PDB file of C-alpha atoms in Angstrom:
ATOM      1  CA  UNK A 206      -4.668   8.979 -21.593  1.00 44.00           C
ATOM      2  CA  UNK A 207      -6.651   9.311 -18.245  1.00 51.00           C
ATOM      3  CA  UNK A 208      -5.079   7.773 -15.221  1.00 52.00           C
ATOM      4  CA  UNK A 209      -7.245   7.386 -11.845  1.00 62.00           C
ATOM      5  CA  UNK A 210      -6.828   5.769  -8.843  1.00 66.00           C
ATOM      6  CA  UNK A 211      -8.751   3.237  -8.061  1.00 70.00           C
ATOM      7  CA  UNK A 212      -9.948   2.743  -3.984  1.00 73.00           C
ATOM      8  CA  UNK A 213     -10.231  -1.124  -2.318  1.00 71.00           C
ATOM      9  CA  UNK A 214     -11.290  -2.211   1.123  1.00 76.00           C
ATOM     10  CA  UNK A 215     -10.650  -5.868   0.226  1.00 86.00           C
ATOM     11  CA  UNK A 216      -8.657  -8.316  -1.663  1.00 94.00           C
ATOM     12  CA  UNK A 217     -10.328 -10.573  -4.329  1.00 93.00           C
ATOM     13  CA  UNK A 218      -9.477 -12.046  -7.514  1.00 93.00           C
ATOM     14  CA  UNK A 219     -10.549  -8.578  -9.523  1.00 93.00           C
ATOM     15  CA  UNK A 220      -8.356  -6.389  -6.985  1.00 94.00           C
ATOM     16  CA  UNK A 221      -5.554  -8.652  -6.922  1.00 96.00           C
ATOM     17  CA  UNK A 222      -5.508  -8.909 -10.898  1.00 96.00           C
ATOM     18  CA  UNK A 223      -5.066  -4.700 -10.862  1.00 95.00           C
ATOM     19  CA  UNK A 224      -2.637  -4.968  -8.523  1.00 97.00           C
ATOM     20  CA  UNK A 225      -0.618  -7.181 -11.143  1.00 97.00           C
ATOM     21  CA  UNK A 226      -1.329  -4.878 -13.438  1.00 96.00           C
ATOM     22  CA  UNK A 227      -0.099  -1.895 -12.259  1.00 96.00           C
ATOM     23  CA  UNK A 228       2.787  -3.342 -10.588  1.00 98.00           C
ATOM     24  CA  UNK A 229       3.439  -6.201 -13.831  1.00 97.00           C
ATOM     25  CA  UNK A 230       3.653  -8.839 -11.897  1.00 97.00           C
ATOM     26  CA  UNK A 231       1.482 -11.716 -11.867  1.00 95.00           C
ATOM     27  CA  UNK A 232      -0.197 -13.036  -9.012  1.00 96.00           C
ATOM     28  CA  UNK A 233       0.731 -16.140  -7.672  1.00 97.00           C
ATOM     29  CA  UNK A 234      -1.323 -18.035  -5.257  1.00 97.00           C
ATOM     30  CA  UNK A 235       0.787 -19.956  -2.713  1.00 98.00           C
ATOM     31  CA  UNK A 236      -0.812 -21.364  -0.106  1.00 96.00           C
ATOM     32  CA  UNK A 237      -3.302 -18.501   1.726  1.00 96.00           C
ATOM     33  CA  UNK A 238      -1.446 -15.882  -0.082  1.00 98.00           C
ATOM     34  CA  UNK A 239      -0.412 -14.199  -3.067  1.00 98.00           C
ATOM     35  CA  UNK A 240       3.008 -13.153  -4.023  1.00 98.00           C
ATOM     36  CA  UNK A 241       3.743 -10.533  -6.754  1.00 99.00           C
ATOM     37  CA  UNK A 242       8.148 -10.333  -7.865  1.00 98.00           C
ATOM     38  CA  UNK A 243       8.102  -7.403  -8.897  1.00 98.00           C
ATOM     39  CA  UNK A 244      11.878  -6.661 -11.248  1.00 97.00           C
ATOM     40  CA  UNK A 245      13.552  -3.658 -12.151  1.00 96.00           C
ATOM     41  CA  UNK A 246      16.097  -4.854 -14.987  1.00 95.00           C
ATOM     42  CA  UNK A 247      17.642  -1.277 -15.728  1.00 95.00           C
ATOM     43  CA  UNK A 248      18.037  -0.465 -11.861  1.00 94.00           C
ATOM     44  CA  UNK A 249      19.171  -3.978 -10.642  1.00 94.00           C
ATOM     45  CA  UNK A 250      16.261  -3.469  -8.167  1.00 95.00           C
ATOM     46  CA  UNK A 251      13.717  -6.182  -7.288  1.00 96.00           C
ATOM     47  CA  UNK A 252      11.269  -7.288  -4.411  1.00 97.00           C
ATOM     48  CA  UNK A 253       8.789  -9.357  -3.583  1.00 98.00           C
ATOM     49  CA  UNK A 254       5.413  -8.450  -2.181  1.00 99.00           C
ATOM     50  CA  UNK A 255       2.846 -10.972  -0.767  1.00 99.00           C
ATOM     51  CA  UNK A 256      -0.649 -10.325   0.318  1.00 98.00           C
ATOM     52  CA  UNK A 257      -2.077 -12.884   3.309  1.00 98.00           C
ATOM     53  CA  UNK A 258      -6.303 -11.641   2.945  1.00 97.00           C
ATOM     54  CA  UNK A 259      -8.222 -12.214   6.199  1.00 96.00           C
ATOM     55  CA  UNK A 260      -5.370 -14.608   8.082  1.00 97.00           C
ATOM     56  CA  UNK A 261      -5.197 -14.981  12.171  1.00 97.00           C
ATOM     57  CA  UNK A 262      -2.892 -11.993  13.821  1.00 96.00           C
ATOM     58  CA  UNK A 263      -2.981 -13.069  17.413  1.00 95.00           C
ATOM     59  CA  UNK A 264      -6.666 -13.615  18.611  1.00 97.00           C
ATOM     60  CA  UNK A 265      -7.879 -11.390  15.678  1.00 96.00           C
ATOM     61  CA  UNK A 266      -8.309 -12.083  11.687  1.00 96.00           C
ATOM     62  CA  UNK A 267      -7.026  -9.425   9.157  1.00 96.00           C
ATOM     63  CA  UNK A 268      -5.317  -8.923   6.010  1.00 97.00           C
ATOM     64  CA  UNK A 269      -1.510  -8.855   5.946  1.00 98.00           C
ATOM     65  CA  UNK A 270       1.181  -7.411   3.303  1.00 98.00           C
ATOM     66  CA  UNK A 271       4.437  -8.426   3.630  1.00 98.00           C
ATOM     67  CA  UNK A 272       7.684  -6.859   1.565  1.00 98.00           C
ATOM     68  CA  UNK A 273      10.890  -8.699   1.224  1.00 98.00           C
ATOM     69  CA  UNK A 274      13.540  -6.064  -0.442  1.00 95.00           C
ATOM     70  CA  UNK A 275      17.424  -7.064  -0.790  1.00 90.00           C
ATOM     71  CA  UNK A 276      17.963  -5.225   2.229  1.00 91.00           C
ATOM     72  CA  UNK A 277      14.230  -5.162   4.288  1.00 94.00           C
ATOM     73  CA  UNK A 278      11.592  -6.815   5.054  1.00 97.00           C
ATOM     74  CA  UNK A 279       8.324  -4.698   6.005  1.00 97.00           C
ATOM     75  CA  UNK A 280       5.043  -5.750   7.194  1.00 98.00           C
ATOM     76  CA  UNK A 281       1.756  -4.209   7.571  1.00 97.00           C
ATOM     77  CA  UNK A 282      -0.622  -5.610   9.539  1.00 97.00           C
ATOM     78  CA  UNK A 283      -4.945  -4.983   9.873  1.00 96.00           C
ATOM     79  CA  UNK A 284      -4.556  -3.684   6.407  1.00 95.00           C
ATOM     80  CA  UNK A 285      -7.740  -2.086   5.902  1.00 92.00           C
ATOM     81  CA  UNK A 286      -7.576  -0.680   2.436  1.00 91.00           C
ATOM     82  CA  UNK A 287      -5.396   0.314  -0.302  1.00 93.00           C
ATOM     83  CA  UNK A 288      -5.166   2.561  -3.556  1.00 91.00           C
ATOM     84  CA  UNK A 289      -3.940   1.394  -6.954  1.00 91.00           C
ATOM     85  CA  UNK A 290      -2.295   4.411  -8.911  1.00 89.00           C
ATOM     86  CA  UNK A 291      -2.224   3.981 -12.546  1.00 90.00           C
ATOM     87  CA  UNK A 292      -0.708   7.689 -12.898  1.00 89.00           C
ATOM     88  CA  UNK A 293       1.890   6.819  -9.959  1.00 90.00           C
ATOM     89  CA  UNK A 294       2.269   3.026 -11.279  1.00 94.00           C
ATOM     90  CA  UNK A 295       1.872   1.968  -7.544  1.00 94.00           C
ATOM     91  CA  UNK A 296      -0.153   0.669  -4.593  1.00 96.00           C
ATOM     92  CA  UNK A 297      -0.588   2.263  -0.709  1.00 93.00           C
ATOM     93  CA  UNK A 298      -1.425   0.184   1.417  1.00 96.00           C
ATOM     94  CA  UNK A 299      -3.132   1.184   4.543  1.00 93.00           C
ATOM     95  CA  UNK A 300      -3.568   0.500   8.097  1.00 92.00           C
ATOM     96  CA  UNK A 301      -5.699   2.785  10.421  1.00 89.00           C
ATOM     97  CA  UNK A 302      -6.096   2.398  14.017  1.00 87.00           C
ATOM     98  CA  UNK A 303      -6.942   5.360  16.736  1.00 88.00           C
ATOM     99  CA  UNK A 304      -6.402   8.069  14.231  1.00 83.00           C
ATOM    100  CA  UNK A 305      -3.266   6.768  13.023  1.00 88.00           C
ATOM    101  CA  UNK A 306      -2.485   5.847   9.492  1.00 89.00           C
ATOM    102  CA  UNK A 307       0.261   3.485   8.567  1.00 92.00           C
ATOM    103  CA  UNK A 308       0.841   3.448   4.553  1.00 92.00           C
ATOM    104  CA  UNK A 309       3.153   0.610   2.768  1.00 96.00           C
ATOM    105  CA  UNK A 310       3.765   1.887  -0.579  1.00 95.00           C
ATOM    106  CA  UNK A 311       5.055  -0.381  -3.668  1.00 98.00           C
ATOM    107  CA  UNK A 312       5.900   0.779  -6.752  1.00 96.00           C
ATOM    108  CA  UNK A 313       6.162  -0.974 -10.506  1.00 97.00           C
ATOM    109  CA  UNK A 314      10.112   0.045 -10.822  1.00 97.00           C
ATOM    110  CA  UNK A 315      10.562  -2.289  -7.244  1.00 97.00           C
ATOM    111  CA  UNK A 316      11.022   0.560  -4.834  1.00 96.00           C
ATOM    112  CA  UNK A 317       9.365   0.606  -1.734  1.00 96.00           C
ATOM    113  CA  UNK A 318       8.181   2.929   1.168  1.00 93.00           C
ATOM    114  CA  UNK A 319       6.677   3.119   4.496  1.00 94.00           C
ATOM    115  CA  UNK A 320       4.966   5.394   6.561  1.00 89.00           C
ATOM    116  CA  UNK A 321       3.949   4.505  10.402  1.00 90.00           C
ATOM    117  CA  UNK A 322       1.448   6.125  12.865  1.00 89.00           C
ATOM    118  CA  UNK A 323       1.244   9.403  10.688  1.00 85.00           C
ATOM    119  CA  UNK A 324      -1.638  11.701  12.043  1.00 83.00           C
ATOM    120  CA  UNK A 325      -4.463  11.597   9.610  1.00 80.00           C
ATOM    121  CA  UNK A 326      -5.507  15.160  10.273  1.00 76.00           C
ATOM    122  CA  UNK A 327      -2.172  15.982   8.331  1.00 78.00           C
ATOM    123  CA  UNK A 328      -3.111  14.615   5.104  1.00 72.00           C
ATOM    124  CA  UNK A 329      -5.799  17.002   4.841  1.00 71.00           C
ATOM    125  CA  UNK A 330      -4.141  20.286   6.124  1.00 71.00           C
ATOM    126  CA  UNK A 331      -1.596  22.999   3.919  1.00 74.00           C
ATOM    127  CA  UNK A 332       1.538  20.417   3.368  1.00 73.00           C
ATOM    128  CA  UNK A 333       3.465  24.290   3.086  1.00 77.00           C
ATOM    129  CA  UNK A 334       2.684  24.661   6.563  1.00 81.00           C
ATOM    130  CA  UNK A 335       4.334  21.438   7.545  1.00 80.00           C
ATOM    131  CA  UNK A 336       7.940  20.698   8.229  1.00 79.00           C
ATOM    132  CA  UNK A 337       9.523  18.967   4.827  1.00 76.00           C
ATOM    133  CA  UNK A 338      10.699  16.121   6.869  1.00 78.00           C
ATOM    134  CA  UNK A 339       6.619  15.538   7.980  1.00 74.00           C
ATOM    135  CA  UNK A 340       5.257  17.082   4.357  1.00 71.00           C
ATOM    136  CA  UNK A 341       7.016  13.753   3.010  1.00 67.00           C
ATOM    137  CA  UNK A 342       5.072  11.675   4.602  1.00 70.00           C
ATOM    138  CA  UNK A 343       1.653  13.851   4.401  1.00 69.00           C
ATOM    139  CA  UNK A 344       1.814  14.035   0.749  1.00 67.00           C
ATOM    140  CA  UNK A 345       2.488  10.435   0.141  1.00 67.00           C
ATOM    141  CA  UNK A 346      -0.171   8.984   1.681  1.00 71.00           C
ATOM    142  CA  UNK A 347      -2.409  12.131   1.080  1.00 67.00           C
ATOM    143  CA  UNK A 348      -3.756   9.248  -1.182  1.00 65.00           C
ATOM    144  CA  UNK A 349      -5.815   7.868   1.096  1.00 64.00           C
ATOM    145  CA  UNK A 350      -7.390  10.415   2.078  1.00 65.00           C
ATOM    146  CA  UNK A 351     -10.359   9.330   0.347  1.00 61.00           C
ATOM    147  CA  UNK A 352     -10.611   5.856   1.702  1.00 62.00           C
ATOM    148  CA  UNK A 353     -10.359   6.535   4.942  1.00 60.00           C
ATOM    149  CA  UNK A 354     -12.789   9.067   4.341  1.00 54.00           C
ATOM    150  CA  UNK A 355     -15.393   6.681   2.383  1.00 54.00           C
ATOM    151  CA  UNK A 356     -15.176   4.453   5.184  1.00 55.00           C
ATOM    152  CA  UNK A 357     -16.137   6.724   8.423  1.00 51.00           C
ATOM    153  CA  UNK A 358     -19.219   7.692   6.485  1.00 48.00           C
TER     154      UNK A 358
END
């Protein structure tokens, strides 16, 4: 089987149906958003993700992902793209401002990461030449690479 990952720069009802898909969860329009629950039976783990597209953040509009864990709650905001891993089963999302990436990353078995105001030169460089508590970071949202790459061109 060939996996691939699959680049977006915004959410629609094709993008938001591969999202379920890789995740299994089914979207749910509520409101101006969409929420995904998103269980993990054998682990007892489960969270909910919800995507706001193109909503007002202060005096600006942009797309918002929000993740309620048991624990957490995490929220990107200006998301400007985001990757859908069928070999991974999961989605980064990404934020970019000033050379910084931020990457919210949510995976089909409920877990959840994020990465803030990581250097996007990093993502491209040797990961052996990094520190392991940086390579972490580097390598998971070495990802986007592409997109952000896709869009400065």
């Amino acid at each position: 089987m060939k996996y691939k990952n699959i680049k977006y720069s915004k959410f629609n009802q094709r993008s938001l149906a591969k999202i379920g898909k890789v995740l299994n969860a089914k979207p749910k329009k509520i409101g101006n958003y969409f929420r995904y629950e998103i269980v993990n039976k054998l682990d007892k783990r489960k969270l909910a993700l919800e995507i706001y597209p193109q909503i007002k953040i202060g005096n600006k509009k942009g797309n918002m992902v929000t993740v309620y864990a048991l624990n957490s709650l995490m929220q990107l905001h200006f998301c400007s793209g985001f990757i859908i891993s069928e070999e991974l089963c999961e989605v980064t999302f990404i934020g970019e401002i000033n050379g910084k990436l931020s990457g919210l990353i949510v995976e089909k078995e409920a877990g959840c990461s994020l990465f803030a105001n990581v250097d996007k030169y990093i993502l491209s460089g040797d990961f052996t030449k990094l520190n392991p508590e940086v390579m972490i970071s580097s390598i998971a949202l070495s990802l986007a690479e592409s997109l952000i790459q896709s869009k400065n061109k």
